[in-house]
PDB file of C-alpha atoms and ligand atoms in Angstrom:
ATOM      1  CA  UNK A   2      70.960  74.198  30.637  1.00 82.00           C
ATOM      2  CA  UNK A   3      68.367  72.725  28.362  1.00 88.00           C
ATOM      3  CA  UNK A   4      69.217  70.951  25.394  1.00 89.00           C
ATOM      4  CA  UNK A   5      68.652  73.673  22.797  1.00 87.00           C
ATOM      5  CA  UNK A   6      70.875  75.987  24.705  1.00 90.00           C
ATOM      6  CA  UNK A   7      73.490  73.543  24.297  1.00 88.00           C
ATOM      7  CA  UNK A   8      76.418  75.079  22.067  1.00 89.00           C
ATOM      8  CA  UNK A   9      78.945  72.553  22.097  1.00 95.00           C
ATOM      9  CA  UNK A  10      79.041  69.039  21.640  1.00 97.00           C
ATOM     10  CA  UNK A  11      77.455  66.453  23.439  1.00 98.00           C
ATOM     11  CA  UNK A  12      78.518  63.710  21.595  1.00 98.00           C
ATOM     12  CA  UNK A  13      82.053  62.575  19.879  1.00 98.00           C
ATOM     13  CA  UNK A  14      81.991  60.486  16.821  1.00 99.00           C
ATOM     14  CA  UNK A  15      85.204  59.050  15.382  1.00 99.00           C
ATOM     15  CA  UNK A  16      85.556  56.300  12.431  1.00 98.00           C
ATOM     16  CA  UNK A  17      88.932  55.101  11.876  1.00 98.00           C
ATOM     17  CA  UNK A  18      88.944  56.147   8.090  1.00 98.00           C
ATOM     18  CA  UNK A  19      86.432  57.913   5.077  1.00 98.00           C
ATOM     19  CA  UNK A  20      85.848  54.342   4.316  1.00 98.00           C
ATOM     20  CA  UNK A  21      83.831  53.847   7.545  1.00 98.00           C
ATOM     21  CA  UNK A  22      81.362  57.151   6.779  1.00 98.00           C
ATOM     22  CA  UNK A  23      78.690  55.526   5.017  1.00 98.00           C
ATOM     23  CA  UNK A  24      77.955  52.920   7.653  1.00 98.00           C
ATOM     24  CA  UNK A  25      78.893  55.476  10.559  1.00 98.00           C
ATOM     25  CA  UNK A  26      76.402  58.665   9.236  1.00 98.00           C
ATOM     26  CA  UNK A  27      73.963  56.369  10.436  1.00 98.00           C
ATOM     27  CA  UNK A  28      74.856  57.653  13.790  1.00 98.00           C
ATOM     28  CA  UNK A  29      75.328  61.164  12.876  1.00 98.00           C
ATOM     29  CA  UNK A  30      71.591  60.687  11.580  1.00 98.00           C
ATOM     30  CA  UNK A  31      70.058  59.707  14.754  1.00 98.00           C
ATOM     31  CA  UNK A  32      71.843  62.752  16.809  1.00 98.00           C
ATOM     32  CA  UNK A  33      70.399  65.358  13.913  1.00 98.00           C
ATOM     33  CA  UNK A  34      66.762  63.693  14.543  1.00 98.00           C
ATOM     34  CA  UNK A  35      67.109  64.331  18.020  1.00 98.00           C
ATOM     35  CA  UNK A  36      68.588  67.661  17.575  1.00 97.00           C
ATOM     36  CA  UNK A  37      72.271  66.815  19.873  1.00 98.00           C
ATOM     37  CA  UNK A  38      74.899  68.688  18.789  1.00 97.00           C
ATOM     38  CA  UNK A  39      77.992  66.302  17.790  1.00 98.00           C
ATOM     39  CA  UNK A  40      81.103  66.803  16.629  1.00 98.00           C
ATOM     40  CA  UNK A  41      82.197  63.675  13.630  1.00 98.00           C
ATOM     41  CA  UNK A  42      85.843  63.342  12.709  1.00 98.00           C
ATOM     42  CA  UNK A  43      88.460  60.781  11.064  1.00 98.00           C
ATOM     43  CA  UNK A  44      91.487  59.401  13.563  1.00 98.00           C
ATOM     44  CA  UNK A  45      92.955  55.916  13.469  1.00 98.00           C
ATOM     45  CA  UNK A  46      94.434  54.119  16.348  1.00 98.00           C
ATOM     46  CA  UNK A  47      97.009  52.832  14.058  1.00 98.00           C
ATOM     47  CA  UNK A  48      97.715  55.749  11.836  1.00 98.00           C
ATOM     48  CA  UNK A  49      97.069  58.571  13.741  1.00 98.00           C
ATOM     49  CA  UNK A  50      97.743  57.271  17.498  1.00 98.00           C
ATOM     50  CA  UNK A  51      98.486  61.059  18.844  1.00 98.00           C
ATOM     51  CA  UNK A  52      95.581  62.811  17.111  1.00 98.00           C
ATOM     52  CA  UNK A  53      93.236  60.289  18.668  1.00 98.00           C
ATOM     53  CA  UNK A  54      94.459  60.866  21.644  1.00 98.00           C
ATOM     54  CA  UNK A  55      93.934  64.402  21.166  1.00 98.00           C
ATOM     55  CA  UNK A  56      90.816  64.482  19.917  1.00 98.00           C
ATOM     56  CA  UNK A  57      89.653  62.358  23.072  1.00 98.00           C
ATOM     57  CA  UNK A  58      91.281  64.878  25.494  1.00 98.00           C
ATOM     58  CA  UNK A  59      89.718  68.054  23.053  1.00 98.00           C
ATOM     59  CA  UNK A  60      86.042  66.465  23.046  1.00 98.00           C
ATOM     60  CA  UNK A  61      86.041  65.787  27.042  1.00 98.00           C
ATOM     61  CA  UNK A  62      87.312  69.640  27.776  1.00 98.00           C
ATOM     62  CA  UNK A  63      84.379  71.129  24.997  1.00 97.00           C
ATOM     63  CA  UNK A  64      81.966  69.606  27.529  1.00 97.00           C
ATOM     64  CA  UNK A  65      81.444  65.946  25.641  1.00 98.00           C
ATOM     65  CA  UNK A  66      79.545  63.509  27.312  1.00 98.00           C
ATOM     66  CA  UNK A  67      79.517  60.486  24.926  1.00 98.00           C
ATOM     67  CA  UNK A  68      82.309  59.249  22.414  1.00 99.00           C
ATOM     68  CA  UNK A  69      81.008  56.846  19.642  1.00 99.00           C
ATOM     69  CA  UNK A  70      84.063  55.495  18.161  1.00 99.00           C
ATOM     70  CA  UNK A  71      83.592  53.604  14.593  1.00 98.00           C
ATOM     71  CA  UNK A  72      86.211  50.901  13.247  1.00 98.00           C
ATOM     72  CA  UNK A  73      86.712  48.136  10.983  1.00 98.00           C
ATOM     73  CA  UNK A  74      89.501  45.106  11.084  1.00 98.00           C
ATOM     74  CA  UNK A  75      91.569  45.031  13.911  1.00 98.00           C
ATOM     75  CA  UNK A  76      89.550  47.614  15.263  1.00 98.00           C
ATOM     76  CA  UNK A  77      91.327  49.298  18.268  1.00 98.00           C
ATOM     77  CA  UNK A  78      89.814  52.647  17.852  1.00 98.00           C
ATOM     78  CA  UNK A  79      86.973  52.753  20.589  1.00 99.00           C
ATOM     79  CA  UNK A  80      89.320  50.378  23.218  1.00 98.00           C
ATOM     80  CA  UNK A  81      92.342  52.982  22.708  1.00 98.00           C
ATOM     81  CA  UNK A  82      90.230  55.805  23.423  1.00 98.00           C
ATOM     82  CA  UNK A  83      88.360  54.294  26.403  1.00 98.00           C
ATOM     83  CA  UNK A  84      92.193  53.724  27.776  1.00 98.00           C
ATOM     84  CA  UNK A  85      92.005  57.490  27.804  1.00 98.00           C
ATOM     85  CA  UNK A  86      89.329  58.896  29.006  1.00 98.00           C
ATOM     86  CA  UNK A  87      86.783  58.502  31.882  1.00 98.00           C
ATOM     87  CA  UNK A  88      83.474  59.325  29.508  1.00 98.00           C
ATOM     88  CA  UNK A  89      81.336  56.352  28.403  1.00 98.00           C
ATOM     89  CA  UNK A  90      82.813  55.331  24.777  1.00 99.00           C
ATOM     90  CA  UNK A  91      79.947  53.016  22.248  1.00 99.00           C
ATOM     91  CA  UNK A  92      81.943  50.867  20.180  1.00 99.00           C
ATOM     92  CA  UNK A  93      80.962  50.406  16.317  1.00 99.00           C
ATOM     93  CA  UNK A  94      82.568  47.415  14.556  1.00 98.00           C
ATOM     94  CA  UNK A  95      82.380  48.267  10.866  1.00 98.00           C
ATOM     95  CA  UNK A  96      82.228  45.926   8.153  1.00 98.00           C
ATOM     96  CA  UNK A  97      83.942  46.245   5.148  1.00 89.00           C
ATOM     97  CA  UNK A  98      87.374  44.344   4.730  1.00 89.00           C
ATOM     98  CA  UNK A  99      87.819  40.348   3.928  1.00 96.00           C
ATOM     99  CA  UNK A 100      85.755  38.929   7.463  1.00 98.00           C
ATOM    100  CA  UNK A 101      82.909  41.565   6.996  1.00 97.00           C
ATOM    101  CA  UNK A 102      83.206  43.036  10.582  1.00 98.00           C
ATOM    102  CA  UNK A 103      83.865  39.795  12.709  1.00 98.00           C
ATOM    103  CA  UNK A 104      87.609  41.006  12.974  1.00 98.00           C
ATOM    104  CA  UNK A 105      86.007  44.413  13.947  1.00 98.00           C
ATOM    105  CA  UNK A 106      83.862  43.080  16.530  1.00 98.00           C
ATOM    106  CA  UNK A 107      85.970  41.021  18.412  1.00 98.00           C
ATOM    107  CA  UNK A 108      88.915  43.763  18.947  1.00 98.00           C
ATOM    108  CA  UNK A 109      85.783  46.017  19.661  1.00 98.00           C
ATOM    109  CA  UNK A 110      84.089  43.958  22.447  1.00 98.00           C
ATOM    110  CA  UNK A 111      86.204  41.899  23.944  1.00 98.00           C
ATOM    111  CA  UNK A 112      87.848  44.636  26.081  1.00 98.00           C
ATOM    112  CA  UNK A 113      90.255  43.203  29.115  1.00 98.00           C
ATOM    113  CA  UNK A 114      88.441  43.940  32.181  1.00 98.00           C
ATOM    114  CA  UNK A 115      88.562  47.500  33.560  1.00 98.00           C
ATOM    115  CA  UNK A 116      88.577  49.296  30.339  1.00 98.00           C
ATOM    116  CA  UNK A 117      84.573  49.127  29.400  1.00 98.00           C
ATOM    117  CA  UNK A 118      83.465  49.637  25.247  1.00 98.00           C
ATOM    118  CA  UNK A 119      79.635  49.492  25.316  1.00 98.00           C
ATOM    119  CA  UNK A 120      79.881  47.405  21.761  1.00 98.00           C
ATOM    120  CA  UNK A 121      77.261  47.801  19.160  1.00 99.00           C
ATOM    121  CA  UNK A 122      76.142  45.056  16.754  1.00 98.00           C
ATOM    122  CA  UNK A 123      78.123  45.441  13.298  1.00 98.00           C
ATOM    123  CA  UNK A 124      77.477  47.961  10.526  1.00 98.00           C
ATOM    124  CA  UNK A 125      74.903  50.507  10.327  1.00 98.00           C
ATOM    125  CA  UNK A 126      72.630  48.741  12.434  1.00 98.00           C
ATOM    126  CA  UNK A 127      75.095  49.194  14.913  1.00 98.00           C
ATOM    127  CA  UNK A 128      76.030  52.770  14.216  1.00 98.00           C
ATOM    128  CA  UNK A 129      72.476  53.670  14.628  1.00 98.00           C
ATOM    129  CA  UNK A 130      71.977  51.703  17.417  1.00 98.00           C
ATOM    130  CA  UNK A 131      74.839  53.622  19.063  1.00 99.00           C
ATOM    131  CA  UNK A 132      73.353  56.979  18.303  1.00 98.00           C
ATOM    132  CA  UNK A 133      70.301  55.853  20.383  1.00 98.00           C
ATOM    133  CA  UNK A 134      72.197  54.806  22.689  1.00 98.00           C
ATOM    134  CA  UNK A 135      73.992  58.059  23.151  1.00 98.00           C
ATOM    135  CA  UNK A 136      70.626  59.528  23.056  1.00 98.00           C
ATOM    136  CA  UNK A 137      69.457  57.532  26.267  1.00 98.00           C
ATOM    137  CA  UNK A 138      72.164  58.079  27.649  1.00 98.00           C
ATOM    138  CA  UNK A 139      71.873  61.957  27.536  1.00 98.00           C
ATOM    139  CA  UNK A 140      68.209  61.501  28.280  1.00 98.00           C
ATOM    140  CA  UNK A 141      69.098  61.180  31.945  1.00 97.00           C
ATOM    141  CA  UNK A 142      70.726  64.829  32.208  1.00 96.00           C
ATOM    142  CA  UNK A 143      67.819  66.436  29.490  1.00 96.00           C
ATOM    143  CA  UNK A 144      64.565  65.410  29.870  1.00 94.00           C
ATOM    144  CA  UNK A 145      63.330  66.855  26.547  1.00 95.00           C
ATOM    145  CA  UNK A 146      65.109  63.615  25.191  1.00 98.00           C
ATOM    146  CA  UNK A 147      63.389  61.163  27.319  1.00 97.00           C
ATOM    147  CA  UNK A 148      59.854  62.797  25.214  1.00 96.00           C
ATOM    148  CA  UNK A 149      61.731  62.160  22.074  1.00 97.00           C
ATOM    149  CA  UNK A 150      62.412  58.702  22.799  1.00 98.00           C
ATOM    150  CA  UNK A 151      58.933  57.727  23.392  1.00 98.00           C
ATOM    151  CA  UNK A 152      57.618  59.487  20.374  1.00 98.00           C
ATOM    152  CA  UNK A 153      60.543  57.428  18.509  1.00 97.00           C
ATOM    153  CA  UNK A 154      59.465  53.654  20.089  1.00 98.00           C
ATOM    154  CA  UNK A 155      55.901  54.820  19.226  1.00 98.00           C
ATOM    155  CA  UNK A 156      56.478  54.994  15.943  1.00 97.00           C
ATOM    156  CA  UNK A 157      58.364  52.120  15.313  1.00 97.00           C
ATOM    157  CA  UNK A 158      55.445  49.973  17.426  1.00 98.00           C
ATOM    158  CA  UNK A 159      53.185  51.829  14.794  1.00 98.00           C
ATOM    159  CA  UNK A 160      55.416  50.868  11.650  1.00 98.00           C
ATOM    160  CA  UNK A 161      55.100  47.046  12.656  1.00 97.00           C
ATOM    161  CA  UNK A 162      51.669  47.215  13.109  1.00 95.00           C
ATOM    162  CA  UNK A 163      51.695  48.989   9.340  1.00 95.00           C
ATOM    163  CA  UNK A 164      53.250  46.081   8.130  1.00 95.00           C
ATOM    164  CA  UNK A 165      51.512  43.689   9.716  1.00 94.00           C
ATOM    165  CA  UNK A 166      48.328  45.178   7.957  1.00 93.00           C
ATOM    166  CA  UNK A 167      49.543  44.941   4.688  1.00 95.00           C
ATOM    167  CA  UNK A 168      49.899  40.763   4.708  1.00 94.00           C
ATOM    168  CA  UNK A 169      46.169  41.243   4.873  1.00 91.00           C
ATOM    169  CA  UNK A 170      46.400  43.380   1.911  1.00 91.00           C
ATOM    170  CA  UNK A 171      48.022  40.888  -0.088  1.00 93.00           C
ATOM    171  CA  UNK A 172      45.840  38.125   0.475  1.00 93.00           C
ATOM    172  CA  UNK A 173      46.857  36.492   4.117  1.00 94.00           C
ATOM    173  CA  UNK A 174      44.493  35.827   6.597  1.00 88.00           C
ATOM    174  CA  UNK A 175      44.415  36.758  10.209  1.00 82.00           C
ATOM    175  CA  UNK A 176      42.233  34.802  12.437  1.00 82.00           C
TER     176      UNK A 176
HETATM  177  C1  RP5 B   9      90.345  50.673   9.859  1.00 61.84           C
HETATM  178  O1  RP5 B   9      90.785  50.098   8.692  1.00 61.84           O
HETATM  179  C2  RP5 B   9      89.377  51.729   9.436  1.00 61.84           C
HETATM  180  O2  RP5 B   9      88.463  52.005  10.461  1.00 61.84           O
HETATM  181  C3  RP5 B   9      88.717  51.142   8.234  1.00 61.84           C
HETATM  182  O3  RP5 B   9      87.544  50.419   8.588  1.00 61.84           O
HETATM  183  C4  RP5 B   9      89.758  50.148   7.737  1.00 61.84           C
HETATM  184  C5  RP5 B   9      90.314  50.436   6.380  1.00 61.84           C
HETATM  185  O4  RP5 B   9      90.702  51.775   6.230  1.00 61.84           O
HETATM  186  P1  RP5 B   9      91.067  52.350   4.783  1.00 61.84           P
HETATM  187  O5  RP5 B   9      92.188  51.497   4.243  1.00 61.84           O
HETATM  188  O6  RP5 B   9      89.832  52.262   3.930  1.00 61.84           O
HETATM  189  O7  RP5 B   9      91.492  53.773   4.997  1.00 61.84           O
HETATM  190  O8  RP5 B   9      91.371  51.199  10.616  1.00 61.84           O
END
């Protein structure tokens, strides 16, 4: 099945609370540029322990491939969730909250062996950088991604050299 044919989701994103959706749309963004359908919801490890697990088992039997879990403070969303299921789970440590995402990291990352969270940097960086990653990871099954992702290092490469160009335009010299 090619990509476009694809009806259901590919991809699971979760955030822990409404509070995490500006940092994690950045994720949701990268999967619309790419065109992979997603499913995004709200469940918290804490508060809503049996949806979560629900929501894992749901996304897994509509055919999901890759579960981006979003949290912030003691952040046990994405390690909870790879306790239940077999698919690949990209951890997002959100900032927000009195250590700015530190607290979020470490309960995102340092998983006890066995139980792997591929962990993202914190914030929206991260968030995006976890819809890439989904996006390579997909990229293995549908090839039309693998295009995509060149065409999407290409233009970054060509946005550096853009701004490298404009320190000449303000005056700098380049020997
Ligand atoms: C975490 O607690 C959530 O992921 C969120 O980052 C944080 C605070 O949630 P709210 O109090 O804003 O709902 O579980």
């Amino acid at each position: 099945m090619t990509l476009t044919e694809q009806k259901t989701p590919l991809v699971g994103i979760v955030m822990g609370s409404d509070s995490d959706l500006e940092k994690m749309a950045e994720a949701a963004k990268v999967l619309e540029d790419f065109e992979v359908p997603f499913e995004i919801t709200i469940s918290s490890a804490h508060r809503s322990p049996e949806r979560t697990l629900a929501w894992t088992e749901k996304i897994k039997a509509a055919g999901g491939q890759v579960i981006i879990a979003g949290a912030g403070r003691a952040a046990h969303l994405a390690g909870v969730i790879a306790a239940h299921t077999t698919l690949p789970v990209i951890g997002v440590p959100v900032d927000g909250g009195p250590l700015n995402g530190v607290d979020a990291l470490y309960a995102t990352v340092q998983m006890p062996p066995g139980i792997p969270v591929g962990t993202m940097a914190i914030g929206s960086g991260g968030a995006r950088n976890a819809g890439i990653y989904a996006v390579q990871i997909l990229a293995l099954q549908y090839p039309e991604l693998e295009a995509k992702l060149q065409a999407y290092k290409t233009k970054m490469s060509d946005g550096v050299a853009e701004k490298a160009a404009r320190l000449q335009e303000v005056g700098y010299q380049n020997y």
